[in-house]
Short mmCIF file of C-alpha atoms in Angstrom, two decimals:
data_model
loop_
_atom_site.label_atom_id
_atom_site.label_comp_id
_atom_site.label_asym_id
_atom_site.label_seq_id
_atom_site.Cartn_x
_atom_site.Cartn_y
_atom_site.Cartn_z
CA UNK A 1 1.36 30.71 -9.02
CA UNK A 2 5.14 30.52 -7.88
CA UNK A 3 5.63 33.63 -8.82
CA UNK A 4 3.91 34.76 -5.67
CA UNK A 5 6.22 32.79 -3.62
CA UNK A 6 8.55 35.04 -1.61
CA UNK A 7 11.75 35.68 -3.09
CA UNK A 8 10.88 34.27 -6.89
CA UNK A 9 8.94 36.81 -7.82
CA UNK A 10 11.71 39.45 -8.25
CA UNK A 11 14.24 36.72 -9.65
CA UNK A 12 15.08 36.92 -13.55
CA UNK A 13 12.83 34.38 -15.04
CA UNK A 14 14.72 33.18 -18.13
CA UNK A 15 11.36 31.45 -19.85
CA UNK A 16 10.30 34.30 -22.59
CA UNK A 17 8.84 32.31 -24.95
CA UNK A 18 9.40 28.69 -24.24
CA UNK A 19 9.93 25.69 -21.64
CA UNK A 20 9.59 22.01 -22.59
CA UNK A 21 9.46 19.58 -19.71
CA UNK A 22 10.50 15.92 -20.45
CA UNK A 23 10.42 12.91 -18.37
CA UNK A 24 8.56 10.64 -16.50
CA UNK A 25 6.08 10.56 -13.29
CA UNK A 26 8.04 12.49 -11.02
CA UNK A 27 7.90 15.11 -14.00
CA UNK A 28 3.89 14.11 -14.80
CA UNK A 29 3.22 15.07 -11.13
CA UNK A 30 0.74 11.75 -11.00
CA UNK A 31 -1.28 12.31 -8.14
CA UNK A 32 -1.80 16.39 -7.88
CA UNK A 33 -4.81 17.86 -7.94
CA UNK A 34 -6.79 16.41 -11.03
CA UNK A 35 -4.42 14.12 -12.70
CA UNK A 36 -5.29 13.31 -16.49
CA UNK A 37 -6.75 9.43 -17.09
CA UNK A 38 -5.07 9.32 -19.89
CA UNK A 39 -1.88 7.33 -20.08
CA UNK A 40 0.82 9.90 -19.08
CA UNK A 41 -1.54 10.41 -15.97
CA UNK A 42 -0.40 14.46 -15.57
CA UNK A 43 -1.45 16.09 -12.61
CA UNK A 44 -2.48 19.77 -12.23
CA UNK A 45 0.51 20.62 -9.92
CA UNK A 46 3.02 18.62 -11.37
CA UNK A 47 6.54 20.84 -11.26
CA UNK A 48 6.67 21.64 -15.18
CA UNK A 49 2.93 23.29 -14.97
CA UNK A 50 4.31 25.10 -11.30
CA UNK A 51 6.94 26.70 -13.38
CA UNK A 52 4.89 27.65 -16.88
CA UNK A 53 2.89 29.16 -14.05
CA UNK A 54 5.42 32.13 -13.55
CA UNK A 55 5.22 33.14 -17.26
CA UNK A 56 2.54 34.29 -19.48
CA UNK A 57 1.86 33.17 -23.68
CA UNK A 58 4.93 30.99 -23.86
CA UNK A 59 4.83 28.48 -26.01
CA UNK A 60 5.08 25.32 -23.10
CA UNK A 61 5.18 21.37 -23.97
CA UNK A 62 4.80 19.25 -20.98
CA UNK A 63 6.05 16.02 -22.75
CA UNK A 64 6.47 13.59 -19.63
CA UNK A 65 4.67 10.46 -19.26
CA UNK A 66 4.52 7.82 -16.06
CA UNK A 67 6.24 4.87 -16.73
CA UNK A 68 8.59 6.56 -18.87
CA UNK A 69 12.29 5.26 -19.13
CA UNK A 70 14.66 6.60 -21.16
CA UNK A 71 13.74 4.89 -24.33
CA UNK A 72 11.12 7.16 -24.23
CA UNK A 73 13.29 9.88 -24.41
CA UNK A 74 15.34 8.60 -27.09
CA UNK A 75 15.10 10.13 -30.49
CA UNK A 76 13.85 7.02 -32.77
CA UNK A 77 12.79 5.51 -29.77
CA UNK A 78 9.25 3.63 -28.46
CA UNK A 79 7.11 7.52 -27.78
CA UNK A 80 10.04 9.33 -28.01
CA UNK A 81 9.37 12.38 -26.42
CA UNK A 82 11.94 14.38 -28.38
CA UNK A 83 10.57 13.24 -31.59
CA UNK A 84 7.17 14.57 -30.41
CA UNK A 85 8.71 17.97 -29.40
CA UNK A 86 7.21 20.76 -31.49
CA UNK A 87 8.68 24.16 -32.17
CA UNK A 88 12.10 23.00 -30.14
CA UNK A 89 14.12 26.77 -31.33
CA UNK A 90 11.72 28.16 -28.50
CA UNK A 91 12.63 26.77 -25.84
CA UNK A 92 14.35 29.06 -23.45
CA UNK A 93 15.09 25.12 -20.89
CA UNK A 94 13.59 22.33 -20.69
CA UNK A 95 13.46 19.86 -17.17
CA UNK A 96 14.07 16.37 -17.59
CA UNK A 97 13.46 13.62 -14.93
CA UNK A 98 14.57 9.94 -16.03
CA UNK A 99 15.96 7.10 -14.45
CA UNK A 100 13.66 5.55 -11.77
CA UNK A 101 11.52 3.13 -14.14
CA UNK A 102 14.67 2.36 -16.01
CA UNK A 103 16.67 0.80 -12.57
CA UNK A 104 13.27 -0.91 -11.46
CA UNK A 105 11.33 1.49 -8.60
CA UNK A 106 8.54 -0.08 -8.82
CA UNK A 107 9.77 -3.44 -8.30
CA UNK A 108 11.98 -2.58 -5.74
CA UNK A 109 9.11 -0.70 -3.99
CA UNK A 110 6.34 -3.39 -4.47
CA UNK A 111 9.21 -6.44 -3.54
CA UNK A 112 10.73 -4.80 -0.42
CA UNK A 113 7.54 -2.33 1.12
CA UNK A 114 4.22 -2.32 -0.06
CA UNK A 115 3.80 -6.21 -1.24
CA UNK A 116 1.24 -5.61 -4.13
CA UNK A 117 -0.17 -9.33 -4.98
CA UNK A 118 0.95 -10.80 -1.23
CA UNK A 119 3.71 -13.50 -1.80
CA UNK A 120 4.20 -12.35 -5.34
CA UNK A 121 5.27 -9.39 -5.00
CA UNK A 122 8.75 -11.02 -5.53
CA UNK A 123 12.36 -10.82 -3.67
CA UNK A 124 13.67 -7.74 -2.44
CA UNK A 125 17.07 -8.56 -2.19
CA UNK A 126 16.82 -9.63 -5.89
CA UNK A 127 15.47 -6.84 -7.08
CA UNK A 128 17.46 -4.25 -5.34
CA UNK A 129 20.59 -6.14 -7.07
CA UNK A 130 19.16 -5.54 -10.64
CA UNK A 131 18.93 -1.76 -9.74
CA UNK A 132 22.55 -1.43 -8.63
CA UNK A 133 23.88 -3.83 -11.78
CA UNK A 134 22.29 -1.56 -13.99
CA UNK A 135 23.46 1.10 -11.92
CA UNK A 136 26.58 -0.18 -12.24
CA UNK A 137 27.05 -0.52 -16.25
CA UNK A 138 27.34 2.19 -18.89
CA UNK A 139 24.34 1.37 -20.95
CA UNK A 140 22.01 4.01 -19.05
CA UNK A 141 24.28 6.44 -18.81
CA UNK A 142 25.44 6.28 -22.24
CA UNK A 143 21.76 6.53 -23.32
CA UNK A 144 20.79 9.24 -20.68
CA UNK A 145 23.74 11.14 -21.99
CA UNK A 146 22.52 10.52 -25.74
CA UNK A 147 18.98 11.52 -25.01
CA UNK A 148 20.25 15.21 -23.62
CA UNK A 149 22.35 15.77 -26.49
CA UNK A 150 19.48 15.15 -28.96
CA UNK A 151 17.49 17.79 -26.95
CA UNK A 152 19.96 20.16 -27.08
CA UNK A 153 20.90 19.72 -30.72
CA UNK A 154 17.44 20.01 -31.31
CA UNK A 155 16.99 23.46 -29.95
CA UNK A 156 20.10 24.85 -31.40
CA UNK A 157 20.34 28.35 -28.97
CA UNK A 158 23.50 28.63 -27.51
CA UNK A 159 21.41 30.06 -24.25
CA UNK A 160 19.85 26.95 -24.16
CA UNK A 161 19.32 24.81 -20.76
CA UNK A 162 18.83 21.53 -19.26
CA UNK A 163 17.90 21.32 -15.63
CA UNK A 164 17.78 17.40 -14.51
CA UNK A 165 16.43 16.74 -11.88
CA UNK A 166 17.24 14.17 -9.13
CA UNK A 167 14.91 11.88 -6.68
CA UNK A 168 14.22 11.94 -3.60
CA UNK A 169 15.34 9.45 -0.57
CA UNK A 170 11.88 8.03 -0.04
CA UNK A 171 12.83 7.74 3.97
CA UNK A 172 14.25 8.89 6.80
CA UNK A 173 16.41 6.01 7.85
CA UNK A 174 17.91 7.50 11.15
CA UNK A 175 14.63 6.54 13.81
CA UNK A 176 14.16 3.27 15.27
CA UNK A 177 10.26 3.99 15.10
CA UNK A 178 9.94 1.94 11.66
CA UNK A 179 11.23 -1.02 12.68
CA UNK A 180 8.08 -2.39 13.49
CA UNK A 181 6.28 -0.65 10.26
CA UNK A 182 4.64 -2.19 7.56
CA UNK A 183 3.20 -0.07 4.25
CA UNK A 184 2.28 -3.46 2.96
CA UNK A 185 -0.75 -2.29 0.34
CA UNK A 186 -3.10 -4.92 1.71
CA UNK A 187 -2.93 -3.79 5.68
CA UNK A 188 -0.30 -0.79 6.24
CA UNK A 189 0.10 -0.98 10.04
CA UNK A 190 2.23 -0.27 13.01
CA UNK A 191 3.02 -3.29 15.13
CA UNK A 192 4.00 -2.53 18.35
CA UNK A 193 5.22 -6.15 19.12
CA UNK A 194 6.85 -6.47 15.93
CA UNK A 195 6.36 -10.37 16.02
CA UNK A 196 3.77 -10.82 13.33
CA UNK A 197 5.52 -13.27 10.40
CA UNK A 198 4.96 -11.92 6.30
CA UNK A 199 4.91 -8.64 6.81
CA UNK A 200 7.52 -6.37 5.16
CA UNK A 201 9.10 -4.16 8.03
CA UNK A 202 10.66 -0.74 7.37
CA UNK A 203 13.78 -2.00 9.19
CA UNK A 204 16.88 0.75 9.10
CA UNK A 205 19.03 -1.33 7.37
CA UNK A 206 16.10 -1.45 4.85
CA UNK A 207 15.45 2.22 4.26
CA UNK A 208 19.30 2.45 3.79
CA UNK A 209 19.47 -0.06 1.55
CA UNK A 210 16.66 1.48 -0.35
CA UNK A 211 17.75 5.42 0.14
CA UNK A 212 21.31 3.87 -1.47
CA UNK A 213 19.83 3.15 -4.43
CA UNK A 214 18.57 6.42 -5.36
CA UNK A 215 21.11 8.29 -3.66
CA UNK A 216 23.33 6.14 -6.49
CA UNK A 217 21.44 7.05 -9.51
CA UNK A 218 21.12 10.23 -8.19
CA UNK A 219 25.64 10.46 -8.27
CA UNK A 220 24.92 8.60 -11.94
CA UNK A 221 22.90 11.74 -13.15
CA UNK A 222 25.38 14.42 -11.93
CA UNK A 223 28.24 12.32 -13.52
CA UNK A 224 25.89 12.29 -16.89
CA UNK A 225 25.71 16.30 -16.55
CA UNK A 226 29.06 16.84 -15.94
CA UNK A 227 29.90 14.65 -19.17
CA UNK A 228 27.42 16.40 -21.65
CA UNK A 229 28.54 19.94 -20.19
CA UNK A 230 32.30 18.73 -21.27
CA UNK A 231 31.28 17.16 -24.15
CA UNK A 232 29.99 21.21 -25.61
CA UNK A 233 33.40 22.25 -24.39
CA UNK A 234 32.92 22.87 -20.80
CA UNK A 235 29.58 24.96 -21.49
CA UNK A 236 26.95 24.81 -18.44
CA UNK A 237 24.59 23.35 -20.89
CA UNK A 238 23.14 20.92 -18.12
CA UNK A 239 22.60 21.41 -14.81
CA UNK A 240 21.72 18.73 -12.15
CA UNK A 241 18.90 20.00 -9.36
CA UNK A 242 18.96 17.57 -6.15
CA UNK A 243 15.40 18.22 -4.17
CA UNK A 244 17.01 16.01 -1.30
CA UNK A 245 17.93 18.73 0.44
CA UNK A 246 14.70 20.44 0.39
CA UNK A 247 12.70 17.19 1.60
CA UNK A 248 14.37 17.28 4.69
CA UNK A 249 11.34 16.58 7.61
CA UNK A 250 8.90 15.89 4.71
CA UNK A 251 9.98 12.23 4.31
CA UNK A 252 7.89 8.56 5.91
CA UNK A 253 9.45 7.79 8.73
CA UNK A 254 9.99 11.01 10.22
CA UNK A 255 11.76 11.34 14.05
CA UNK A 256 8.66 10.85 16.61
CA UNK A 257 6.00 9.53 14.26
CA UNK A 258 4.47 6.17 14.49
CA UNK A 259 3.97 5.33 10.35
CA UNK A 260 2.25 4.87 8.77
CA UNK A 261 0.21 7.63 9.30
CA UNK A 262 -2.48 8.41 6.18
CA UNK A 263 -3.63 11.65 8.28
CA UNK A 264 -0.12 13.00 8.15
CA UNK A 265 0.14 16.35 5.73
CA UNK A 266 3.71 17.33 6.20
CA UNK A 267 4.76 14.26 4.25
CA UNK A 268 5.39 15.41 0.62
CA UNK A 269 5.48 11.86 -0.61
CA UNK A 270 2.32 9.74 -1.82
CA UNK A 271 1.13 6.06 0.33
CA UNK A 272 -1.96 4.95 -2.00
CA UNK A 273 -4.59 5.84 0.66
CA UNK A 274 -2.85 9.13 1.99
CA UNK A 275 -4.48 12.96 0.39
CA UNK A 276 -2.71 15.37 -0.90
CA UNK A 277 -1.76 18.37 0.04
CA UNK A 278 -2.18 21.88 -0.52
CA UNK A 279 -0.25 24.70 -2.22
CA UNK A 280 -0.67 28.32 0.03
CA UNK A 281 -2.19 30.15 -3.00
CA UNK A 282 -4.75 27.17 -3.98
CA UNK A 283 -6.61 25.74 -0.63
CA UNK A 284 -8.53 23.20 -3.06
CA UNK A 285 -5.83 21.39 -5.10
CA UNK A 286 -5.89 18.85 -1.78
CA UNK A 287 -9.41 18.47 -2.46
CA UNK A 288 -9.51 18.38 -6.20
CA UNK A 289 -7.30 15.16 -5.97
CA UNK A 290 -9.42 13.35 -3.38
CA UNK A 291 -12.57 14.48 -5.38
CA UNK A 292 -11.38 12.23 -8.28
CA UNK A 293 -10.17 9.27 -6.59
CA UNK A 294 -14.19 8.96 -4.99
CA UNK A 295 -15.19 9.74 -8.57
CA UNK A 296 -12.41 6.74 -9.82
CA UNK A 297 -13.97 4.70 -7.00
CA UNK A 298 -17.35 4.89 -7.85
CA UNK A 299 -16.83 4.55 -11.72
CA UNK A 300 -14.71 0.92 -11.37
CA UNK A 301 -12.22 -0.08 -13.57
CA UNK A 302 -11.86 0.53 -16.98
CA UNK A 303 -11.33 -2.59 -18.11
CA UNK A 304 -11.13 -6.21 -16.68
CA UNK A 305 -8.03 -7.62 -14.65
CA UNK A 306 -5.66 -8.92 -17.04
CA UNK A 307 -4.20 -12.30 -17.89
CA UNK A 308 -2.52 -13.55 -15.15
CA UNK A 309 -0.87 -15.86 -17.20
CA UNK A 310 0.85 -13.41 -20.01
CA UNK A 311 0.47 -9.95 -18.28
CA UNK A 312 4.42 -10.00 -17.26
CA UNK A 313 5.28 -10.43 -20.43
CA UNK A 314 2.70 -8.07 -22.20
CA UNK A 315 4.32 -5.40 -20.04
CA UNK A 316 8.32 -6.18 -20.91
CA UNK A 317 7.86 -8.04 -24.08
CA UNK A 318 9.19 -5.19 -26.04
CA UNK A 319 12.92 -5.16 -26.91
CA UNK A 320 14.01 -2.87 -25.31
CA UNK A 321 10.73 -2.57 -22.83
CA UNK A 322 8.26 -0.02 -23.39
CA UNK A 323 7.77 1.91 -19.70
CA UNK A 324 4.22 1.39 -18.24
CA UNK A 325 2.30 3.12 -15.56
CA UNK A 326 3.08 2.08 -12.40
CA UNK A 327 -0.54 0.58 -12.19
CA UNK A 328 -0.54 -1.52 -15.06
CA UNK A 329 2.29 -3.29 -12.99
CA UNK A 330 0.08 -2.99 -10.02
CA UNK A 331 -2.86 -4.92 -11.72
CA UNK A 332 -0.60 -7.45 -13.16
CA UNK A 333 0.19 -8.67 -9.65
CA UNK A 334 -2.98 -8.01 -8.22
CA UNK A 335 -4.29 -10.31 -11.29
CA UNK A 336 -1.31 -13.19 -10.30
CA UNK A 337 -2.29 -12.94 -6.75
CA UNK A 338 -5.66 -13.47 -7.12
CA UNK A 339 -5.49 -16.58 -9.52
CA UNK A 340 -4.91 -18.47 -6.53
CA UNK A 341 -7.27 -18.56 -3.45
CA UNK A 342 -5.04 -20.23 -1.31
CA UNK A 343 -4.71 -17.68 1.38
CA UNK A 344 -8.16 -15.58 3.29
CA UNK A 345 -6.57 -12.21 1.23
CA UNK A 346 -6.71 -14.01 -2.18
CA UNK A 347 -10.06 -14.86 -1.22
CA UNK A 348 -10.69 -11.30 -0.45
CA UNK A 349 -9.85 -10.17 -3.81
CA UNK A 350 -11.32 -13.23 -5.54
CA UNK A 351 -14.32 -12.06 -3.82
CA UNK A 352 -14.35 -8.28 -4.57
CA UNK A 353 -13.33 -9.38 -8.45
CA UNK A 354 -16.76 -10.62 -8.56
CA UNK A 355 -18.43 -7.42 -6.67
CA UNK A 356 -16.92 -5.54 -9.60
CA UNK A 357 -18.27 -7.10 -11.99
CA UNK A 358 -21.97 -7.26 -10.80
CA UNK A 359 -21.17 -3.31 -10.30
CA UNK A 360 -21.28 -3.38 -6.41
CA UNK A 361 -18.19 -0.45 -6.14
CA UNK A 362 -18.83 1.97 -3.18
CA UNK A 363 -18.28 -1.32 -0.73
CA UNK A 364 -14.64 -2.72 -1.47
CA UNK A 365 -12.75 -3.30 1.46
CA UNK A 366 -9.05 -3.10 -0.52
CA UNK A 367 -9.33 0.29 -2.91
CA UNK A 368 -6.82 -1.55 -5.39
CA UNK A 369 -9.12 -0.17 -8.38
CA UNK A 370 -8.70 3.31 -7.65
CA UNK A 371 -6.17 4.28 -10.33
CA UNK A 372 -4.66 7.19 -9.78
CA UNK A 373 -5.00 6.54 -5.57
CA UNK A 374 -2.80 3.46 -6.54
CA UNK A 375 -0.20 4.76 -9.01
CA UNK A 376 0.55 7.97 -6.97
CA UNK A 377 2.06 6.17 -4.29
CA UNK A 378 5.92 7.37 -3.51
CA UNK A 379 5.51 9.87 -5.71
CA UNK A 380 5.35 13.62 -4.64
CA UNK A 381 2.67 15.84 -3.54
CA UNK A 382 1.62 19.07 -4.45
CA UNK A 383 4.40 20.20 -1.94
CA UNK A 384 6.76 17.83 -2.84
CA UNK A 385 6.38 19.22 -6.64
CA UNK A 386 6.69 23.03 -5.49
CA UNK A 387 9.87 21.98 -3.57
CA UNK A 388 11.02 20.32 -7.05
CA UNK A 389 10.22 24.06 -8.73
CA UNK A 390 11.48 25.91 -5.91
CA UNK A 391 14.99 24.07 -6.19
CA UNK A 392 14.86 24.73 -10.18
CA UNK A 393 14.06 28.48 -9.91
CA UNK A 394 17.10 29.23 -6.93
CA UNK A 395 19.59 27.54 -9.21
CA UNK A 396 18.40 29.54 -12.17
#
């Protein structure tokens, strides 16, 4: 499929028998086209199966997983994806993308924009502070650093190569446009008075404050490469890819548009209710993923909401915590919301709780479970994924 893409085609391709992609959503490409219902939640177009796509009968592992952190990764660790690595010695590279559960993105994300479970979505400024501390000490960088050395050691070829990829600034923080936008879940909006109270506004000091944070793990990453590659005695045997570049225009919160905007394709970055969009060479991957969201919609949820009570802890109980899917964390505080009815939205969901489960599930009003349509959210697009590949293939 990329391999049609002008300039790649005639490009050495240094997969001949084997690429192994590791990681976590961003890698799992949650959201794509048809995205698996099974845990890891992979999507059709996620950027490992774009580049297996240039090569024929290679022996290809697409190990990521959303909610992976980088105990995941670990060898001996909860899942570990290394351990489950088969046939390593073929492996021409291998993709990693870690990081983002590990510092907290959802709960950064839920806390400071989209407000899943109302007033419980919890404190911004709190939880922006966890992701810089942890940021800040040598614990995930020492285990980031382990984790590549175990899948290098592991494949043994001297030829052998990591590409690690980075994030992506979820926003353009240079218009004044946001200031009065809210992606809150329950009733994303544009207020042009900007005088409503509870609503979390995409203020520019905001979308700094949040860009910062990746643009800091992203530094953390590079400074983990350039420590492995020293480490094998100055041997390129990582190499960090930053897509930030190539999302330039593609971002929320673009110059001259009043967001949020769920019609808006030239965003390559997920809101809950927004579609995909479309590679050149498949016109129906947009359609694919909107297909099974109706399909999600209609079937209802797979199982009840849970505990409101224990689900926190169910979900970090683990020493060290077992990464989740962002939508386990979703239900969790839809579930603590809705134990209390003290507000006309708790009420809403109290009521649509019940609508579930007399089976009434082409009439919600909030499409909170719709899985996938939930979990994708700030995660990349179809084009947002190819620009991921893209940036891969020039550096190779």
């Amino acid at each position: 499929m990329l391999a049609t893409v002008q300039g790649f085609a005639s490009r050495p391709n240094p997969i001949k028998k084997g690429y192994t992609a590791f990681g976590d959503s961003y890698a799992a490409g949650i959201g794509t086209g048809n995205t698996s219902t099974w845990g890891c939640r992979q999507g059709r177009f996620s950027y490992p199966d774009l580049i297996a796509s240039t090569v024929r009968d290679i022996e290809f592992q697409n190990l990521a997983c959303s909610g992976a952190t980088i105990q995941n990764l670990l060898s001996g660790g909860v899942y570990s994806q290394v351990d489950a690595w088969t046939n390593p010695g073929l492996s021409e590279i291998a993709t990693v993308s870690i990081g983002g559960n590990d510092i907290g993105f959802y709960n950064i994300l839920t806390a400071c924009v989209l407000w899943v479970g109302g007033y419980f979505a919890g404190d911004c400024e709190i939880e922006i502070a966890k992701a810089n501390e942890i940021l800040a000490s040598s614990d995930l960088s020492a285990n980031i650093t382990s984790a590549l050395q175990a899948i290098i050691d592991r494949n043994g070829n001297d030829a052998f190569k990591i590409f690690m990829t980075g994030y992506v600034t979820f926003f353009n923080e240079n218009t004044p446009l946001c200031e009065s936008s809210s992606f809150r879940i329950y009733s994303p909006h544009y207020d042009t008075t900007h005088k409503e109270k509870g609503q979390p506004w995409l203020t520019t000091a905001l979308r700094k404050q949040l860009n910062d944070v990746v643009m800091t793990l992203n530094t953390l990453l590079s400074h983990v490469t350039d420590s492995v590659n020293a480490y094998y005695a100055n041997t390129e045997k990582v190499v960090f890819v930053n897509p930030n570049l190539a999302y330039a225009g593609h971002r929320w919160c673009e110059e001259g548009v009043y967001e949020p905007d769920n019609d808006r394709l030239d965003t390559w970055l997920f809101l809950s209710g927004t579609p995909d969009n479309n590679l050149p060479e498949d016109p129906l991957g947009a359609s694919e993923s909107y297909d099974q969201e109706q399909r999600e919609q209609v079937a209802g949820p797979s199982s009840p909401l849970p505990d409101p009570s224990t689900c926190k802890d169910t979900l970090t109980r683990s020493d060290p915590p077992i990464g989740s899917d962002w939508y386990e964390h979703m239900l969790c505080d839809i579930s603590i919301a809705a134990s209390s009815a003290s507000t006309l939205e708790h009420k809403v969901i109290q009521e649509e709780i019940v609508q579930i489960q007399e089976g009434i599930l082409t009439e919600l009003r909030i499409p909170w479970y719709v899985p996938t349509r939930l979990a994708k959210t700030f995660h990349p697009k179809t084009l947002g994924q190819q620009a991921f590949a893209n940036e891969i293939m020039a550096v190779w």
